[in-house]
XYZ file of C-alpha atoms in Angstrom:
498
model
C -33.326 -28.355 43.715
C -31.705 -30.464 46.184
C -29.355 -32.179 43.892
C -29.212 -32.985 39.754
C -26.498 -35.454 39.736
C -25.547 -36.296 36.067
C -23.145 -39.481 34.627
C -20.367 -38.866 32.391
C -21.018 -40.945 29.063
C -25.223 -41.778 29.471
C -26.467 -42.277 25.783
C -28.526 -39.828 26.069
C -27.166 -36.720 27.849
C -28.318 -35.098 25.271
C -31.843 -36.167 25.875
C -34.258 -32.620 26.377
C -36.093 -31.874 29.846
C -39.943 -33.128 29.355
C -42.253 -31.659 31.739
C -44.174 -34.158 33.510
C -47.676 -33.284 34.537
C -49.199 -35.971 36.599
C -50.813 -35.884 40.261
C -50.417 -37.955 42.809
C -52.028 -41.206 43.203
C -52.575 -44.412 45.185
C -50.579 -46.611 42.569
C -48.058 -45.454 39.926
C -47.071 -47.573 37.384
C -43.793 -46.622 34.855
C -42.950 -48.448 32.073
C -41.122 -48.001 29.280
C -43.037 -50.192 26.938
C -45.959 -48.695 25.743
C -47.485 -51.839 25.109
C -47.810 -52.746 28.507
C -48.869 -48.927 29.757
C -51.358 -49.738 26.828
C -52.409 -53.027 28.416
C -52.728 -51.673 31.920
C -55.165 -48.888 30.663
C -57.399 -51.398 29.720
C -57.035 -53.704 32.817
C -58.159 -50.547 34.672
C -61.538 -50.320 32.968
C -62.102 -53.894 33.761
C -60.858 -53.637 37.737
C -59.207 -50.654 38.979
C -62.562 -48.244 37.600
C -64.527 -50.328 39.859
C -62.696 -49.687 42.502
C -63.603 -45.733 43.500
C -61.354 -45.487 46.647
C -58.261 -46.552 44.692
C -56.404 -44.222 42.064
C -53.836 -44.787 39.486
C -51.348 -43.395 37.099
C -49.838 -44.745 34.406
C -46.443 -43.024 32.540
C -43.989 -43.509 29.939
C -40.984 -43.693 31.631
C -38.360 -42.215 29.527
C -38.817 -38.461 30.424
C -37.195 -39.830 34.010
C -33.720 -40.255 31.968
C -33.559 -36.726 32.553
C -32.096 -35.333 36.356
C -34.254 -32.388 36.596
C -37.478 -34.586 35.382
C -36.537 -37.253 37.613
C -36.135 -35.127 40.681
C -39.661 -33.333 39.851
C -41.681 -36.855 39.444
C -39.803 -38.092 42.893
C -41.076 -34.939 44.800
C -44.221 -33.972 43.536
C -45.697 -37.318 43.136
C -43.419 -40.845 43.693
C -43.122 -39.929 47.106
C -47.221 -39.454 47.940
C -47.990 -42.599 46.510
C -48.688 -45.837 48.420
C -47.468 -48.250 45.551
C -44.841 -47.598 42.848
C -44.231 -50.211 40.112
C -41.135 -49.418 37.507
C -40.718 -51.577 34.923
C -37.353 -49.944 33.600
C -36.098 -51.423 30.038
C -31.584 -51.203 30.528
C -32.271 -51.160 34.110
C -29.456 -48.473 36.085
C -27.790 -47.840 32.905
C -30.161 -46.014 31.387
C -32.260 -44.752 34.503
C -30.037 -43.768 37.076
C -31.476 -40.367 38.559
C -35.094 -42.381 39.355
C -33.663 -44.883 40.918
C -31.519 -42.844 42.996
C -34.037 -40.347 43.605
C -36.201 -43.476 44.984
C -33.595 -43.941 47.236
C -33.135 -40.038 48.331
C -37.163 -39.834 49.294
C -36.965 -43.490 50.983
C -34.498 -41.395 53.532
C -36.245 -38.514 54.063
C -39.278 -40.814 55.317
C -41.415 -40.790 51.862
C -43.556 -44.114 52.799
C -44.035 -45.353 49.261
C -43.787 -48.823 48.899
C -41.545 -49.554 45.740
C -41.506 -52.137 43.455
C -38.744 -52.034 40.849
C -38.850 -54.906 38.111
C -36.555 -55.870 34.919
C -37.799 -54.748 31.393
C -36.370 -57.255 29.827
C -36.430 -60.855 29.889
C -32.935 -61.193 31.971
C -33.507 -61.004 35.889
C -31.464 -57.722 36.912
C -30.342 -58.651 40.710
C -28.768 -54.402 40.623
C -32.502 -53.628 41.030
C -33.131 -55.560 44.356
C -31.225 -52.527 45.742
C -34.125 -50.674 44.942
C -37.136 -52.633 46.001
C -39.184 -52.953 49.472
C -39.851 -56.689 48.874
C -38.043 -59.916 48.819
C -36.654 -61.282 46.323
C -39.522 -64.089 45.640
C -42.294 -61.919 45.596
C -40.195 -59.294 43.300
C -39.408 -62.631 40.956
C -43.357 -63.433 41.206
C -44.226 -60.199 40.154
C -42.024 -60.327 37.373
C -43.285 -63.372 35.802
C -46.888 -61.529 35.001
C -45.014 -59.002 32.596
C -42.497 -61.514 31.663
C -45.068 -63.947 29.818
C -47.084 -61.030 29.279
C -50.895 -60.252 27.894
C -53.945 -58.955 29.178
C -54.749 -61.673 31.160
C -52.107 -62.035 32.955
C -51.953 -58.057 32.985
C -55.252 -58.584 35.098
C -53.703 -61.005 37.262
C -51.024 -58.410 37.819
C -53.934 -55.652 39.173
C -55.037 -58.360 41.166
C -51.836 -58.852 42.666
C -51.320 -55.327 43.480
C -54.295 -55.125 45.449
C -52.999 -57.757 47.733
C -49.910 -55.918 48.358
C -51.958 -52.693 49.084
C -53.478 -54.877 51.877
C -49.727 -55.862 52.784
C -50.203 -59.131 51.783
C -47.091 -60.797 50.439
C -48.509 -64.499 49.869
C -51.032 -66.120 47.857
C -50.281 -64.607 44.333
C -52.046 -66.390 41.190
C -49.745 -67.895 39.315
C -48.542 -66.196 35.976
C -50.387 -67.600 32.789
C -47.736 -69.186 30.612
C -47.767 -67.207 27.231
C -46.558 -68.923 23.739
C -43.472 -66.615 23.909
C -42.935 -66.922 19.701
C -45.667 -67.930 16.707
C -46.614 -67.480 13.403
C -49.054 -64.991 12.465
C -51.787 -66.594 10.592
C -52.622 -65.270 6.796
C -56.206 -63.873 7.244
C -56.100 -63.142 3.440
C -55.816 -66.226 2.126
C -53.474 -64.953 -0.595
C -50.114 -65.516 0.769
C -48.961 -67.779 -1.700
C -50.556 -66.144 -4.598
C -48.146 -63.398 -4.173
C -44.674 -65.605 -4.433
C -43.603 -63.887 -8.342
C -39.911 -63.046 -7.042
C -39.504 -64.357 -3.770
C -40.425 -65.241 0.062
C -39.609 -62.410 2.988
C -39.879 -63.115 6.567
C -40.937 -60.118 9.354
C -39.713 -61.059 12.451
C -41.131 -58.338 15.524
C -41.764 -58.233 19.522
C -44.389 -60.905 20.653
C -46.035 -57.450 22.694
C -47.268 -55.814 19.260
C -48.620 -59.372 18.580
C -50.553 -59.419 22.124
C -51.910 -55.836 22.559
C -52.884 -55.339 18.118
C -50.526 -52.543 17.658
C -49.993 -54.153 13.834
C -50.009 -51.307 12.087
C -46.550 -51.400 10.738
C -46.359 -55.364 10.552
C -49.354 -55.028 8.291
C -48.091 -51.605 6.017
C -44.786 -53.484 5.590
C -46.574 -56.649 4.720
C -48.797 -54.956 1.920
C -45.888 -53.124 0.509
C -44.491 -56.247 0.171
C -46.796 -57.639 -1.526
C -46.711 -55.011 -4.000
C -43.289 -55.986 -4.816
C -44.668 -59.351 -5.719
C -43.066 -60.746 -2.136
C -44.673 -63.960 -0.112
C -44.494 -62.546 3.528
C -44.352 -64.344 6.290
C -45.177 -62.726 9.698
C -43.067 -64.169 13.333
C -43.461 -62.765 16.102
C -41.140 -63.540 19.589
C -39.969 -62.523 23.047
C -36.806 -62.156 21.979
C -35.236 -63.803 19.166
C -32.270 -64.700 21.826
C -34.809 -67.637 23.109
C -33.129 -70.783 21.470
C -36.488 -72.082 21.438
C -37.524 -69.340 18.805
C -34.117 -69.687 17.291
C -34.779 -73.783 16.259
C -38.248 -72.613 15.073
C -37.285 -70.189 12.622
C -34.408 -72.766 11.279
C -37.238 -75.917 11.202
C -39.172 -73.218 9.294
C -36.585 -72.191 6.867
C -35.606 -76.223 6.031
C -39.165 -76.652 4.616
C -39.419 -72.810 3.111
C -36.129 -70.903 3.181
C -36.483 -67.022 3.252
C -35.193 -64.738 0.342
C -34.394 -62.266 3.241
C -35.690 -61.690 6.573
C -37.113 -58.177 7.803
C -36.431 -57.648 11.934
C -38.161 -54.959 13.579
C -36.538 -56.564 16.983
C -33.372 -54.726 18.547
C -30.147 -55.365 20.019
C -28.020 -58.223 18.844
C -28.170 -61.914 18.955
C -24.553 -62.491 18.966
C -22.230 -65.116 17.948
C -21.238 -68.252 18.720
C -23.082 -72.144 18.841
C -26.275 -71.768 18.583
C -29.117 -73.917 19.665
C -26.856 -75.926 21.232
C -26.094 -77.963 18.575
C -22.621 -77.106 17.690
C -20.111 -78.414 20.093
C -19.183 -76.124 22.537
C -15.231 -76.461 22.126
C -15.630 -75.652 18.572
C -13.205 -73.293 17.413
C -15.978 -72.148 14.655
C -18.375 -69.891 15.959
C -21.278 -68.181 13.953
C -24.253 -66.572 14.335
C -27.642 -68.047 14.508
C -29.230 -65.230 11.669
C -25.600 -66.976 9.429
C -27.315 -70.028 8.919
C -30.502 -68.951 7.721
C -27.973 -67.592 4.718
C -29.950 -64.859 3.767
C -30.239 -60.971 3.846
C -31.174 -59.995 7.317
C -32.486 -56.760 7.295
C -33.200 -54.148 10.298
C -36.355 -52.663 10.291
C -36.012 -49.979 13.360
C -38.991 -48.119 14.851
C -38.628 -45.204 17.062
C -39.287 -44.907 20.276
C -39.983 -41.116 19.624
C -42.429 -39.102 17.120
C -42.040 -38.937 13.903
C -41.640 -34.910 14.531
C -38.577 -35.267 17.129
C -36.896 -37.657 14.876
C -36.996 -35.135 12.081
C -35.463 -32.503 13.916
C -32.803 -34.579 15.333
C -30.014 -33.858 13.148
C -29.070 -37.532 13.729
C -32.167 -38.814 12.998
C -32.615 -41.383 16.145
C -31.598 -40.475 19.876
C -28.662 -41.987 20.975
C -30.320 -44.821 23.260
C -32.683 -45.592 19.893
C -29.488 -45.593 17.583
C -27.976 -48.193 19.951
C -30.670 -50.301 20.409
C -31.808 -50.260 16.645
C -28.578 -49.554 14.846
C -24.912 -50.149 16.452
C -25.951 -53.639 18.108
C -28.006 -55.253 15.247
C -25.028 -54.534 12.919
C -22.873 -56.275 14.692
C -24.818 -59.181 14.140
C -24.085 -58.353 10.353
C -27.744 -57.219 9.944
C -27.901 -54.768 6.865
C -29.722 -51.092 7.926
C -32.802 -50.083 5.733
C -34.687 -47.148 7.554
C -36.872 -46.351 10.326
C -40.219 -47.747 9.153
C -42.606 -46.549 11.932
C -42.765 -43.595 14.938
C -45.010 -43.718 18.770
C -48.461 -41.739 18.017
C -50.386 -40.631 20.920
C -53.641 -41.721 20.913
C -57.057 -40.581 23.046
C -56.439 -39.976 26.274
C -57.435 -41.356 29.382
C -57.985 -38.956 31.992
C -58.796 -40.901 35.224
C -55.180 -42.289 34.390
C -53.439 -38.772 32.983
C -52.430 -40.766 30.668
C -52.362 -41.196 26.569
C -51.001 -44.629 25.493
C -48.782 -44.444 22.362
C -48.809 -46.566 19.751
C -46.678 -46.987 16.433
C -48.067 -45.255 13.382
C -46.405 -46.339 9.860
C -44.579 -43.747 7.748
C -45.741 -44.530 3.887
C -42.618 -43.594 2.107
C -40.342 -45.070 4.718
C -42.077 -48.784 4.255
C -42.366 -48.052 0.762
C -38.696 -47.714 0.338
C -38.067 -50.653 2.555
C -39.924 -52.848 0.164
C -38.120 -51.560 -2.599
C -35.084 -52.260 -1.181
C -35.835 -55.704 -0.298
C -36.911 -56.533 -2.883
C -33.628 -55.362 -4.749
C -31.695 -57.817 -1.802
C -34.297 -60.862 -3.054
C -33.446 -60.472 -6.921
C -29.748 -59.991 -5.855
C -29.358 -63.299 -4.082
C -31.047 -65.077 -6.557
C -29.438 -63.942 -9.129
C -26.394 -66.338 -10.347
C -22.863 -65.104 -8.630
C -21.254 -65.408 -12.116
C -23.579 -62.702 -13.394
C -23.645 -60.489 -9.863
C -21.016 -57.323 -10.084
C -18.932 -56.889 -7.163
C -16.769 -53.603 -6.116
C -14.420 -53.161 -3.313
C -13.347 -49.754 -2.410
C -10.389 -49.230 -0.503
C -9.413 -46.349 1.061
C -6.915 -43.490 -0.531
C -5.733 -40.981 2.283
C -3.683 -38.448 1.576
C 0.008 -37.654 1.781
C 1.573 -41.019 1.406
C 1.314 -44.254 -0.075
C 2.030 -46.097 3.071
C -1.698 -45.132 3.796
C -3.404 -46.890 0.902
C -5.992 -49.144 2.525
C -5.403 -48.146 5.778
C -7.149 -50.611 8.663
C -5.757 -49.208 11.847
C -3.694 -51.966 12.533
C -5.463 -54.497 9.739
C -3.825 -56.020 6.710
C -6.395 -54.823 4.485
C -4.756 -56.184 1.258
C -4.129 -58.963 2.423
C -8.032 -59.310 3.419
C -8.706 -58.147 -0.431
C -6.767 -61.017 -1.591
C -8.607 -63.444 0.709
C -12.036 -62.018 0.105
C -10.898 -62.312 -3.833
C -9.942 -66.072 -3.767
C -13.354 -66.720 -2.227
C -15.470 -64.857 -4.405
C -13.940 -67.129 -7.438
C -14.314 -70.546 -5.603
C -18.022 -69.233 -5.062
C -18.443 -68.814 -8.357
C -18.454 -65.075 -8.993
C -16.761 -63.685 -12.278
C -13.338 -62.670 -11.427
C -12.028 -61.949 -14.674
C -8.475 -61.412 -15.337
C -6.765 -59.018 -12.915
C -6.613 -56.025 -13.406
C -7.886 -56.654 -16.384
C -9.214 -53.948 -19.308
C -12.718 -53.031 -17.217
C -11.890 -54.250 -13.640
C -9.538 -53.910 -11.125
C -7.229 -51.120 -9.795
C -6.038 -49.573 -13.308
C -8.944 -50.316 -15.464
C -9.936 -46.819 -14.497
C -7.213 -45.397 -16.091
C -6.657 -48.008 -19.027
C -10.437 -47.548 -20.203
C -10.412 -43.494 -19.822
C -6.777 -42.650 -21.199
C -5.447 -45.863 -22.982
C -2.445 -45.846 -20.749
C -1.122 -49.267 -19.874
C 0.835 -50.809 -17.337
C 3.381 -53.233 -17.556
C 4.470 -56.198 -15.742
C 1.521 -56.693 -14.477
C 0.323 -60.887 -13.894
C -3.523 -60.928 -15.518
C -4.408 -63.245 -12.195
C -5.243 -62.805 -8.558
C -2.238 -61.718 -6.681
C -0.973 -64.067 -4.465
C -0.057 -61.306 -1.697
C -1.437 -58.198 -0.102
C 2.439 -56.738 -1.344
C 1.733 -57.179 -4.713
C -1.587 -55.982 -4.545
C -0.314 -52.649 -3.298
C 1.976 -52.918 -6.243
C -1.038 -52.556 -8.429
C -2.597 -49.709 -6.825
C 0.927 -47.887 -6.811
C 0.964 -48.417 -10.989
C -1.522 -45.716 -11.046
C -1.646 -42.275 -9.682
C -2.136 -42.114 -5.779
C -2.406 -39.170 -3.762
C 1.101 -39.330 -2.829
C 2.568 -36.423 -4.970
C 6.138 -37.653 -4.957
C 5.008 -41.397 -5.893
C 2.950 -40.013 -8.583
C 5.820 -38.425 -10.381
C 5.746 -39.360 -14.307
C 2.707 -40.866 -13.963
C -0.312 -40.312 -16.652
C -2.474 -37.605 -15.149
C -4.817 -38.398 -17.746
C -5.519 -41.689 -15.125
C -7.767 -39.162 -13.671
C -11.802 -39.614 -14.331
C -14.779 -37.311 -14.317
C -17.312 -37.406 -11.440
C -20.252 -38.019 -14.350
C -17.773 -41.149 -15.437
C -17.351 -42.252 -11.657
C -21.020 -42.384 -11.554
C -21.397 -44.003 -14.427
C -19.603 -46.867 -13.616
C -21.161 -47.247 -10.614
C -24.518 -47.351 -11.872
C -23.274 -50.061 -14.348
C -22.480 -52.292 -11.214
């Protein structure tokens, strides 16, 4: 062991050593999409198997997040190669002992000729650091796994083999790709199915190219079971304004009930499409006006088997991707709906492509859940039943709704005045069955006085409310009825009755 430097705050230091078994060959390819490993595999049948005097490996690049891993792939077989292609998806961030270790072998005299590419669609200029070629060829290279699909996967291999005759010019041009569509309905049945309302499935354009459908089309028939018109989208990235003004043309002629996204990250705020002016002190988000339920649909990058062992559930680079940054689009979590299966092998290539297998009772859930979200918003706000919890901490009242630095009551009092201009039954406040003492009115008869049967005007005299009943500040709660109290079979009563 030469050196296992490690990074203070990676998302997943907690990620487990995976052995890597591979031997060395004339061209490596890593990837961390398994579509495009899966794409590759079949390009070699078509050019590479042809081709006796040449070798290649294909792997999933992940296991390289980990220092000891990394430093065993960079000895044993990145440095014996003749051409190494990464395709690395969060770029230094997330794969920092590869690239450095492709940097460590480069000065010991290793003569592999690297090639280190962005897995996204955003050009990552950090990586040039890396590579052994210019910028334009790097940028050309790009573009084949950029627009993506098997042909231009082939025009890729064909590529390569110029550069293993250290050519640098005369590179086909990349085929330009559709990067977002409509699936079409094969069935002919979609609209036969519209009894409660229409769902759209939004998902990477890469599941689309290389058939790995197999949750698009579970989730779609459990759907359907729900008595749900599906619609099926797939895009590069839902980021592309281009796929952005589709979806909103789309949803002018047939507005979605709720919209399932399998895709990651976040879109983020502010105009979109351009066509907001860009001084405009109002700023939302493009999935805001589609004014429907947006719902994440995660899948793992992982087995079903490691993400049932994880106590958490999803690695911390998954939980990032498919969790923390889609909810701060305001997209509402359901549950992982689908895990990486391994599938044959391909020897010549040590190599099993992976590809996502459905989980039954996961969809199943999903579907239930949406379907919930569809009869919700179309459902009359006057007859929907709304709660808002705040928080109670202990000790003193001075803590009751606690935001760290928020006016929370004063954001109840806001969030109340809009929920009656949109039409939703506020009935008088607190009222006899809602508010902060109906608890204790309904369950003991106790009443409290001086109390306005309106929306207070101020966070202050909201907190006056709460403070009529019995808090967990002992000394507050002196004299107060204890019988304000309820039983946790009540508590759940009530909130099944919402």
């Amino acid at each position: 062991m030469h050196r296992i430097a490690t990074k203070p705050g990676d998302l997943d230091s907690e990620k487990k050593l995976e052995s890597v078994r591979q031997t060395p060959a004339d061209i490596l390819f890593i990837s961390t999409a398994d579509t495009e490993l899966s794409g590759l595999a079949q390009v070699w049948g078509k050019r590479f198997r042809k081709k006796a005097r040449l070798t290649l490996r294909l792997m999933q690049a992940n296991p390289l997040q980990h220092p000891a891993a990394a430093e065993h792939y960079a000895d044993n077989v990145l440095c014996k190669a003749k051409l190494a292609i990464f395709r690395l998806h969060g770029g230094y961030g997330y794969f920092p002992h590869i690239l450095d270790e492709i940097l460590h072998i480069k000065s010991h005299g290793a003569k592999t000729r690297i090639l280190v590419l962005p897995g996204t669609d955003e050009w990552d200029p950090e990586l040039m650091n890396f590579n052994d070629y210019a910028e334009p060829l790097v940028r050309q290279m790009f573009s084949y796994f950029h627009e993506g699909g098997i042909d231009n996967m082939e025009l890729a291999a064909e590529a390569v083999e110029l550069l293993l005759e250290n050519k640098t010019g005369g590179f086909p041009e990349a085929l330009k790709i559709p990067t977002f569509g409509w699936l079409k309905d094969k069935s002919g049945k979609r609209n036969q199915k519209s009894k409660i309302g229409r769902v759209w499935i939004t998902f990477y354009r890469a599941l689309q190219q290389t058939g790995d459908m197999a949750v698009v089309e579970a989730l779609t028939e459990a759907l359907n079971k729900q008595g749900l018109e599906v619609s099926g989208f797939y895009a590069y990235s839902l980021r592309e304004i281009e796929s952005q003004e589709e979806l909103l043309r789309k949803a002018e002629m047939e507005p979605p009930d709720a919209i399932l996204t399998m895709q990651s990250f976040s879109i983020g705020t502010g105009p979109s499409g351009g066509s907001m002016d860009e001084g405009s002190k109002t700023h939302i988000s493009f999935l805001e006006r589609l004014n429907c339920p947006v719902i994440q649909v995660p899948t793992s990058t992982e087995n079903r088997e490691a993400w049932l062992q994880n106590p958490r559930g999803f690695s911390a680079s998954n939980a990032a991707m498919s969790v923390v940054l889609p909810e701060t689009d305001g997209r509402l979590f359901s549950t992982v709906v689908g895990f990486k299966q391994e599938q044959e092998a391909a020897p010549e290539l040590e190599f099993r492509s992976k590809r996502l297998a459905p989980d039954a009772k996961q969809i199943e859930h999903v579907a239930e859940l949406t379907a919930n979200w569809v009869r919700l918003r179309r459902t009359a706000n006057a007859e929907k039943r709304v709660a808002i919890i705040l928080a109670n901490y202990p000790n003193k009242d001075s803590r009751l709704g606690n935001g760290v630095g928020l006016d929370t009551p004063a954001s109840v009092i806001a969030f109340l005045k809009d929920l009656d201009k949109r039409g939703y039954c506020i009935s008088s406040f607190p009222g006899t069955e809602t508010g902060a003492t109906s608890v204790s009115r309904a369950e003991s008869g106790a009443t409290v006085e001086n109390l306005e049967e309106k929306i207070p005007e101020t966070g202050d005299e909201l907190i006056r409310i709460l403070q009529a009943g019995i808090t967990n500040d002992a000394e507050m709660s002196y004299g107060k009825t204890p019988e304000q109290g309820i039983s946790r079979e009540r508590l759940f009563e009530m909130i099944g009755a919402l």
